[in-house]
Short mmCIF file of C-alpha atoms and ligand atoms in Angstrom, two decimals:
data_model
loop_
_atom_site.label_atom_id
_atom_site.label_comp_id
_atom_site.label_asym_id
_atom_site.label_seq_id
_atom_site.Cartn_x
_atom_site.Cartn_y
_atom_site.Cartn_z
CA MET A 125 22.24 -5.82 4.46
CA LYS A 126 20.45 -3.86 7.27
CA PHE A 127 17.69 -1.51 6.50
CA LYS A 128 19.18 1.31 8.47
CA ASP A 129 22.21 1.16 6.22
CA LEU A 130 19.88 1.93 3.24
CA GLY A 131 18.45 5.05 5.04
CA LEU A 132 15.15 3.30 5.65
CA SER A 133 12.99 3.33 8.92
CA ASN A 134 10.72 0.76 10.26
CA THR A 135 7.02 1.53 10.46
CA ALA A 136 6.74 1.51 14.37
CA GLU A 137 7.25 5.29 15.02
CA MET A 138 5.51 6.24 11.70
CA LEU A 139 2.31 4.47 12.54
CA LYS A 140 2.27 5.60 16.18
CA LYS A 141 2.53 9.25 15.02
CA ALA A 142 -0.24 8.70 12.44
CA GLU A 143 -2.50 7.04 15.05
CA SER A 144 -2.06 9.82 17.51
CA GLU A 145 -2.46 12.65 14.98
CA LYS A 146 -5.31 10.83 13.01
CA TYR A 147 -3.86 10.53 9.55
CA ALA A 148 -2.81 7.53 7.40
CA VAL A 149 0.59 6.73 6.15
CA PRO A 150 0.50 5.77 2.43
CA GLY A 151 1.51 2.29 1.46
CA TYR A 152 2.27 2.84 -2.28
CA ASN A 153 3.39 -0.08 -4.41
CA PHE A 154 6.17 0.26 -6.92
CA ASN A 155 7.47 -1.93 -9.76
CA ASN A 156 9.77 0.40 -11.73
CA LEU A 157 11.85 3.51 -11.59
CA GLU A 158 9.08 6.05 -12.61
CA GLN A 159 6.75 4.90 -9.95
CA LEU A 160 9.43 5.13 -7.26
CA GLN A 161 10.49 8.62 -8.45
CA ALA A 162 6.93 9.79 -8.47
CA ILE A 163 6.16 8.43 -4.89
CA ILE A 164 9.33 10.02 -3.48
CA LYS A 165 8.98 13.36 -5.33
CA ALA A 166 5.21 13.63 -4.17
CA CYS A 167 6.01 12.70 -0.60
CA ALA A 168 8.96 14.97 -0.42
CA ASP A 169 6.88 17.90 -1.78
CA THR A 170 4.00 17.23 0.59
CA ARG A 171 6.23 16.45 3.58
CA SER A 172 4.54 12.98 4.04
CA PRO A 173 6.03 9.81 5.38
CA VAL A 174 5.70 6.73 3.00
CA ILE A 175 5.91 3.02 2.97
CA LEU A 176 7.19 1.64 -0.36
CA GLN A 177 5.58 -1.60 -1.06
CA VAL A 178 6.77 -4.68 -2.88
CA SER A 179 4.34 -7.37 -4.06
CA ARG A 180 5.12 -10.92 -5.24
CA GLY A 181 4.40 -9.53 -8.76
CA ALA A 182 7.03 -6.85 -8.27
CA ARG A 183 9.64 -9.30 -6.95
CA ASN A 184 9.03 -11.49 -10.04
CA TYR A 185 9.29 -8.52 -12.36
CA VAL A 186 12.26 -6.78 -10.75
CA GLY A 187 13.79 -9.10 -8.14
CA ALA A 188 14.02 -8.38 -4.32
CA THR A 189 17.71 -7.42 -4.60
CA LEU A 190 17.34 -4.73 -7.17
CA LEU A 191 14.20 -3.52 -5.38
CA SER A 192 15.89 -3.07 -2.01
CA ALA A 193 18.79 -1.37 -3.88
CA MET A 194 16.29 0.92 -5.61
CA ALA A 195 14.73 1.81 -2.22
CA GLY A 196 18.25 2.59 -0.81
CA GLY A 197 18.80 4.85 -3.89
CA ALA A 198 15.34 6.45 -3.22
CA THR A 199 16.35 7.49 0.31
CA LYS A 200 19.35 9.36 -1.18
CA TYR A 201 17.13 10.98 -3.72
CA ALA A 202 14.75 11.92 -1.04
CA ASN A 203 17.57 13.48 0.92
CA ASP A 204 18.75 15.42 -2.15
CA LEU A 205 15.04 16.83 -2.31
CA GLY A 206 15.31 17.79 1.36
CA MET A 207 12.73 15.24 2.47
CA LYS A 208 12.74 14.89 6.33
CA ALA A 209 9.89 12.30 6.62
CA PRO A 210 10.68 8.64 7.09
CA ILE A 211 10.64 6.05 4.34
CA ALA A 212 10.01 2.33 4.92
CA LEU A 213 10.42 -0.55 2.47
CA HIS A 214 7.70 -3.14 3.03
CA LEU A 215 7.00 -6.59 1.73
CA ASP A 216 3.41 -6.58 0.70
CA HIS A 217 1.41 -9.90 1.12
CA GLY A 218 4.39 -12.06 2.21
CA GLU A 219 3.19 -15.58 1.52
CA ASN A 220 5.38 -17.63 3.82
CA PHE A 221 8.21 -17.45 6.46
CA LEU A 222 11.07 -17.86 3.94
CA ILE A 223 10.05 -14.98 1.78
CA CYS A 224 9.71 -12.73 4.81
CA LYS A 225 13.15 -13.80 6.08
CA GLU A 226 14.78 -13.17 2.63
CA CYS A 227 13.31 -9.78 2.53
CA ILE A 228 14.38 -8.94 6.12
CA ASP A 229 17.86 -10.24 5.23
CA SER A 230 18.00 -8.14 2.05
CA GLY A 231 17.14 -4.78 3.72
CA PHE A 232 13.36 -4.52 4.03
CA SER A 233 12.35 -2.60 7.08
CA SER A 234 8.94 -3.92 7.39
CA VAL A 235 7.06 -7.17 6.24
CA MET A 236 3.58 -8.29 5.92
CA ILE A 237 2.90 -12.01 6.59
CA ASP A 238 -0.45 -12.71 4.95
CA GLY A 239 -1.80 -15.76 6.75
CA SER A 240 -5.37 -14.57 6.15
CA ALA A 241 -6.38 -17.64 4.18
CA LEU A 242 -5.35 -20.01 7.04
CA PRO A 243 -7.43 -21.04 10.04
CA LEU A 244 -6.91 -18.58 12.99
CA GLU A 245 -4.57 -20.74 14.94
CA GLU A 246 -2.42 -21.45 11.87
CA ASN A 247 -2.41 -17.83 10.99
CA ILE A 248 -1.26 -17.04 14.50
CA LYS A 249 1.48 -19.60 14.50
CA LEU A 250 2.93 -18.44 11.11
CA THR A 251 2.64 -14.75 11.99
CA LYS A 252 4.36 -15.29 15.34
CA GLN A 253 7.16 -17.12 13.62
CA VAL A 254 7.74 -14.07 11.40
CA VAL A 255 7.41 -11.62 14.33
CA ASP A 256 10.08 -13.59 16.36
CA TYR A 257 12.54 -13.38 13.43
CA ALA A 258 11.66 -9.71 12.43
CA LYS A 259 12.14 -8.55 16.07
CA LYS A 260 15.80 -9.43 16.07
CA PHE A 261 16.42 -6.95 13.37
CA ASP A 262 13.96 -4.24 14.47
CA VAL A 263 11.82 -4.88 11.43
CA SER A 264 8.12 -4.18 11.79
CA VAL A 265 5.38 -6.86 10.92
CA GLU A 266 1.88 -6.42 9.62
CA GLY A 267 -0.57 -9.37 9.88
CA GLU A 268 -3.93 -9.91 8.37
CA LEU A 269 -7.26 -11.17 9.59
CA GLY A 270 -10.17 -11.58 7.07
CA ALA A 271 -9.75 -11.83 3.35
CA LEU A 272 -10.24 -9.22 0.71
CA LYS A 273 -12.01 -9.95 -2.66
CA GLY A 274 -10.17 -9.32 -5.85
CA ILE A 275 -6.99 -10.01 -7.54
CA GLU A 276 -4.02 -10.22 -5.17
CA ASP A 277 -0.92 -11.47 -7.00
CA ASP A 278 -1.93 -14.53 -8.84
CA LEU A 279 -4.95 -15.27 -6.71
CA ASN A 280 -8.41 -14.18 -7.62
CA ILE A 281 -10.53 -14.25 -4.42
CA ALA A 282 -14.27 -14.29 -5.28
CA LYS A 283 -15.74 -13.18 -1.94
CA SER A 284 -14.82 -10.86 0.97
CA VAL A 285 -14.49 -12.57 4.33
CA TYR A 286 -14.96 -9.82 6.76
CA THR A 287 -12.62 -9.67 9.77
CA ASN A 288 -14.23 -11.11 12.85
CA PRO A 289 -13.87 -8.50 15.63
CA ASP A 290 -13.85 -11.29 18.19
CA ASP A 291 -10.51 -12.63 16.79
CA VAL A 292 -8.49 -9.45 16.88
CA ILE A 293 -7.38 -9.15 20.49
CA LYS A 294 -6.26 -12.75 20.52
CA PHE A 295 -4.45 -12.35 17.22
CA VAL A 296 -2.68 -9.26 18.04
CA THR A 297 -1.65 -10.36 21.67
CA ALA A 298 -0.61 -13.84 20.66
CA THR A 299 1.56 -12.70 17.59
CA GLY A 300 3.00 -9.34 18.71
CA VAL A 301 2.36 -7.83 15.27
CA ASP A 302 2.85 -4.06 14.88
CA SER A 303 -0.15 -3.48 12.75
CA LEU A 304 -3.14 -5.35 11.51
CA ALA A 305 -4.79 -5.46 8.07
CA ILE A 306 -8.47 -5.87 8.24
CA SER A 307 -11.19 -6.69 5.73
CA ILE A 308 -14.25 -4.39 5.79
CA GLY A 309 -15.36 -4.43 2.18
CA THR A 310 -12.40 -2.95 0.38
CA SER A 311 -10.95 -5.24 -2.42
CA HIS A 312 -7.81 -5.39 -4.62
CA GLY A 313 -7.88 -4.22 -8.20
CA ALA A 314 -9.94 -1.64 -10.18
CA TYR A 315 -13.39 -3.41 -10.08
CA LYS A 316 -14.32 -3.11 -6.49
CA PHE A 317 -18.10 -2.47 -6.45
CA LYS A 318 -21.04 -2.79 -8.59
CA SER A 319 -22.12 0.72 -7.73
CA GLU A 320 -20.57 3.63 -5.80
CA SER A 321 -23.37 3.32 -3.29
CA ASP A 322 -21.90 0.17 -1.85
CA MET A 323 -20.43 1.04 1.61
CA LEU A 324 -17.63 -0.10 3.60
CA ARG A 325 -18.58 -1.98 6.78
CA PHE A 326 -17.95 0.87 9.29
CA ASP A 327 -19.84 -1.08 11.95
CA ILE A 328 -17.08 -3.77 11.73
CA LEU A 329 -14.29 -1.14 11.85
CA ASP A 330 -15.91 0.41 14.93
CA GLU A 331 -16.09 -2.95 16.74
CA ILE A 332 -12.32 -3.73 15.84
CA ALA A 333 -11.19 -0.29 16.89
CA ALA A 334 -13.10 -0.48 20.16
CA ARG A 335 -11.30 -3.74 21.03
CA LEU A 336 -7.88 -2.39 19.94
CA PRO A 337 -7.83 1.21 21.03
CA GLY A 338 -4.80 3.02 19.61
CA PHE A 339 -3.57 0.04 17.60
CA PRO A 340 -2.61 0.75 14.01
CA LEU A 341 -5.09 -0.79 11.46
CA VAL A 342 -4.38 -1.11 7.78
CA LEU A 343 -6.74 -0.93 4.85
CA HIS A 344 -5.68 -2.83 1.79
CA GLY A 345 -7.46 -2.48 -1.57
CA ALA A 346 -8.03 1.24 -1.01
CA SER A 347 -7.73 2.63 -4.49
CA SER A 348 -10.36 5.17 -5.55
CA VAL A 349 -10.11 4.41 -9.32
CA PRO A 350 -10.45 8.06 -10.36
CA GLN A 351 -13.14 8.24 -13.04
CA ASN A 352 -11.19 10.92 -15.08
CA LEU A 353 -8.36 8.38 -15.51
CA VAL A 354 -10.72 5.53 -16.56
CA GLU A 355 -12.29 7.94 -19.03
CA GLN A 356 -8.86 8.98 -20.38
CA ILE A 357 -7.75 5.44 -20.90
CA ASN A 358 -10.93 4.55 -22.68
CA LYS A 359 -10.88 7.74 -24.77
CA PHE A 360 -7.30 6.89 -25.98
CA GLY A 361 -7.91 3.37 -27.14
CA GLY A 362 -8.31 1.43 -23.85
CA LYS A 363 -11.17 -0.70 -22.88
CA ILE A 364 -11.84 -0.81 -19.15
CA SER A 365 -15.46 -0.50 -18.36
CA GLY A 366 -17.19 -0.64 -14.99
CA ALA A 367 -14.07 0.08 -13.02
CA ILE A 368 -15.09 1.57 -9.61
CA GLY A 369 -13.01 2.16 -6.43
CA ILE A 370 -13.58 3.25 -2.90
CA PRO A 371 -15.04 6.75 -2.75
CA GLU A 372 -12.73 9.26 -1.17
CA ASP A 373 -15.16 10.23 1.48
CA GLN A 374 -15.23 6.68 2.86
CA LEU A 375 -11.58 6.62 3.04
CA ILE A 376 -11.48 9.95 4.84
CA LYS A 377 -13.98 8.48 7.37
CA ALA A 378 -11.83 5.32 7.89
CA VAL A 379 -8.79 7.53 8.56
CA GLU A 380 -10.71 9.39 11.20
CA LYS A 381 -11.08 6.07 12.99
CA ASN A 382 -8.00 3.82 13.64
CA VAL A 383 -6.79 3.33 10.11
CA CYS A 384 -3.19 4.49 10.02
CA LYS A 385 -1.98 2.90 6.78
CA ILE A 386 -3.73 2.92 3.42
CA ASN A 387 -2.55 0.74 0.50
CA VAL A 388 -2.77 1.96 -3.09
CA ASP A 389 -1.51 0.23 -6.16
CA SER A 390 -4.25 0.15 -8.81
CA ASP A 391 -4.58 4.00 -8.99
CA SER A 392 -0.97 4.41 -9.78
CA ARG A 393 -1.32 1.85 -12.62
CA LEU A 394 -4.38 3.75 -13.92
CA ALA A 395 -2.59 7.01 -13.89
CA PHE A 396 0.47 5.61 -15.63
CA THR A 397 -1.60 3.87 -18.35
CA ALA A 398 -3.79 6.94 -18.89
CA ALA A 399 -0.85 9.22 -19.38
CA VAL A 400 1.02 6.80 -21.70
CA ARG A 401 -2.00 6.16 -23.86
CA LYS A 402 -2.67 9.93 -24.27
CA PHE A 403 0.99 10.77 -24.99
CA LEU A 404 1.41 8.05 -27.67
CA ILE A 405 -1.84 8.85 -29.45
CA GLU A 406 -1.21 12.67 -29.42
CA SER A 407 2.44 12.24 -30.46
CA PRO A 408 2.54 9.37 -32.98
CA ASP A 409 6.03 10.11 -34.04
CA ALA A 410 7.48 9.90 -30.43
CA PHE A 411 9.62 6.88 -29.75
CA ASP A 412 11.88 8.10 -26.89
CA PRO A 413 10.54 6.30 -23.78
CA ARG A 414 11.56 9.31 -21.63
CA GLY A 415 8.65 11.18 -23.22
CA TYR A 416 5.82 8.87 -22.38
CA LEU A 417 7.34 7.49 -19.14
CA GLY A 418 7.99 11.19 -18.14
CA ALA A 419 4.25 11.95 -18.71
CA ALA A 420 3.31 8.88 -16.74
CA ARG A 421 5.54 10.02 -13.84
CA ASP A 422 4.02 13.49 -13.86
CA GLU A 423 0.48 12.05 -13.82
CA MET A 424 1.39 9.70 -10.80
CA ILE A 425 2.96 12.67 -8.88
CA GLU A 426 -0.20 14.61 -9.08
CA LEU A 427 -2.23 11.52 -7.98
CA TYR A 428 -0.07 10.78 -5.05
CA LYS A 429 0.04 14.50 -3.86
CA HIS A 430 -3.75 14.60 -4.09
CA LYS A 431 -4.07 11.52 -1.87
CA ASN A 432 -1.48 12.67 0.67
CA THR A 433 -3.09 16.14 1.12
CA LYS A 434 -6.81 15.51 0.59
CA VAL A 435 -7.52 11.87 1.54
CA LEU A 436 -4.86 10.43 3.87
CA LYS A 437 -4.02 13.80 5.42
CA SER A 438 -0.31 12.70 5.77
CA SER A 439 0.94 15.94 4.35
CA ASN A 440 2.93 18.47 6.43
CA ARG A 441 3.60 16.02 9.09
CA TYR A 442 7.48 16.26 9.19
O1 G3H B 96 -1.79 -6.88 -3.29
C1 G3H B 96 -2.04 -6.31 -4.28
C2 G3H B 96 -1.13 -5.83 -5.31
O2 G3H B 96 -1.73 -4.76 -5.93
C3 G3H B 96 -0.82 -6.91 -6.28
O3 G3H B 96 0.15 -6.47 -7.12
O4 G3H B 96 0.03 -7.60 -9.40
O5 G3H B 96 2.15 -6.63 -8.48
O6 G3H B 96 1.29 -8.71 -7.50
P1 G3H B 96 0.93 -7.42 -8.12
P1 13P B 97 -5.58 -1.48 -4.74
O1 13P B 97 -5.68 -2.63 -5.77
O2 13P B 97 -6.89 -1.04 -4.28
O3 13P B 97 -4.70 -0.49 -5.17
O4 13P B 97 -4.92 -2.13 -3.35
C1 13P B 97 -3.60 -2.36 -3.37
C2 13P B 97 -3.17 -3.18 -2.12
O5 13P B 97 -3.94 -3.49 -1.22
C3 13P B 97 -1.77 -3.55 -2.07
O6 13P B 97 -1.58 -4.46 -1.00
ZN1 ZN B 98 -3.18 -5.66 -0.40
#
């Protein structure tokens, strides 16, 4: 299955346009129908491009074949909504060559090979192997240098390892990647900082951007953990305390530099859970899943629209 037959685009043109116009393309993770519908509806309404992201957890939960078929269906749904902006299907944190190859072969238009835990030379070798394969099919490749703290699939990484700006030119040149994920203090999950005064390392971002002018950089772990959603979850029987994300003004600042893709997963989970908890507590007699899943979908649509228009500034681009 080729990605173009599914109505998908690779990320090359998308990221180039984002870089030149100084906005970020959203990389939104999805695991089910409602998340996918919400992403497409929000991006169609805001005229934003989007990168649909599939993690290892999503592959285990749904399966790569069904996920790529869902993304193919999503491009038709987007078309019905009159969406003109491109849609990519991206493997998030691909762990080895074989998984990247399987995804490329099953219709993904973009893959991330995450060799960030490897020594530099081994990361380069693995990433280059994926790039060489992907290029034959016009599929884009994202690499990573530096490691993010937090929960990423089954791994819980205790400490950030910031990207070393001295490595970036060598990595990008030797591998031929289309974009580079960097570590400047963001982290995966809903517990990113001890306090909101913790700052991203903009000094490192500046050094990287100075070495790679015009090259698309990617920020993982960029959920903002909206406090109204945390409060709603806790109010309706949940127990998540101390959840803190990246303040929106810091993301806006990163987007004004070379950050052209921003990954968000946790915020969608929070919106989903907050809406379901509220709905079920307020309607104890409800048992049609379309009621509470519909409420979750509406909450996620609002979340994605807000991000596209106010934070990533990816709205009204197509
Ligand atoms: O990379 C980060 C993802 O948010 C991990 O998601 O729990 O679906 O594997 P997952
Ligand atoms: P968050 O956990 O901050 O949403 O990050 C998601 C991510 O980076 C997916 O690759
Ligand atoms: Zn990530």
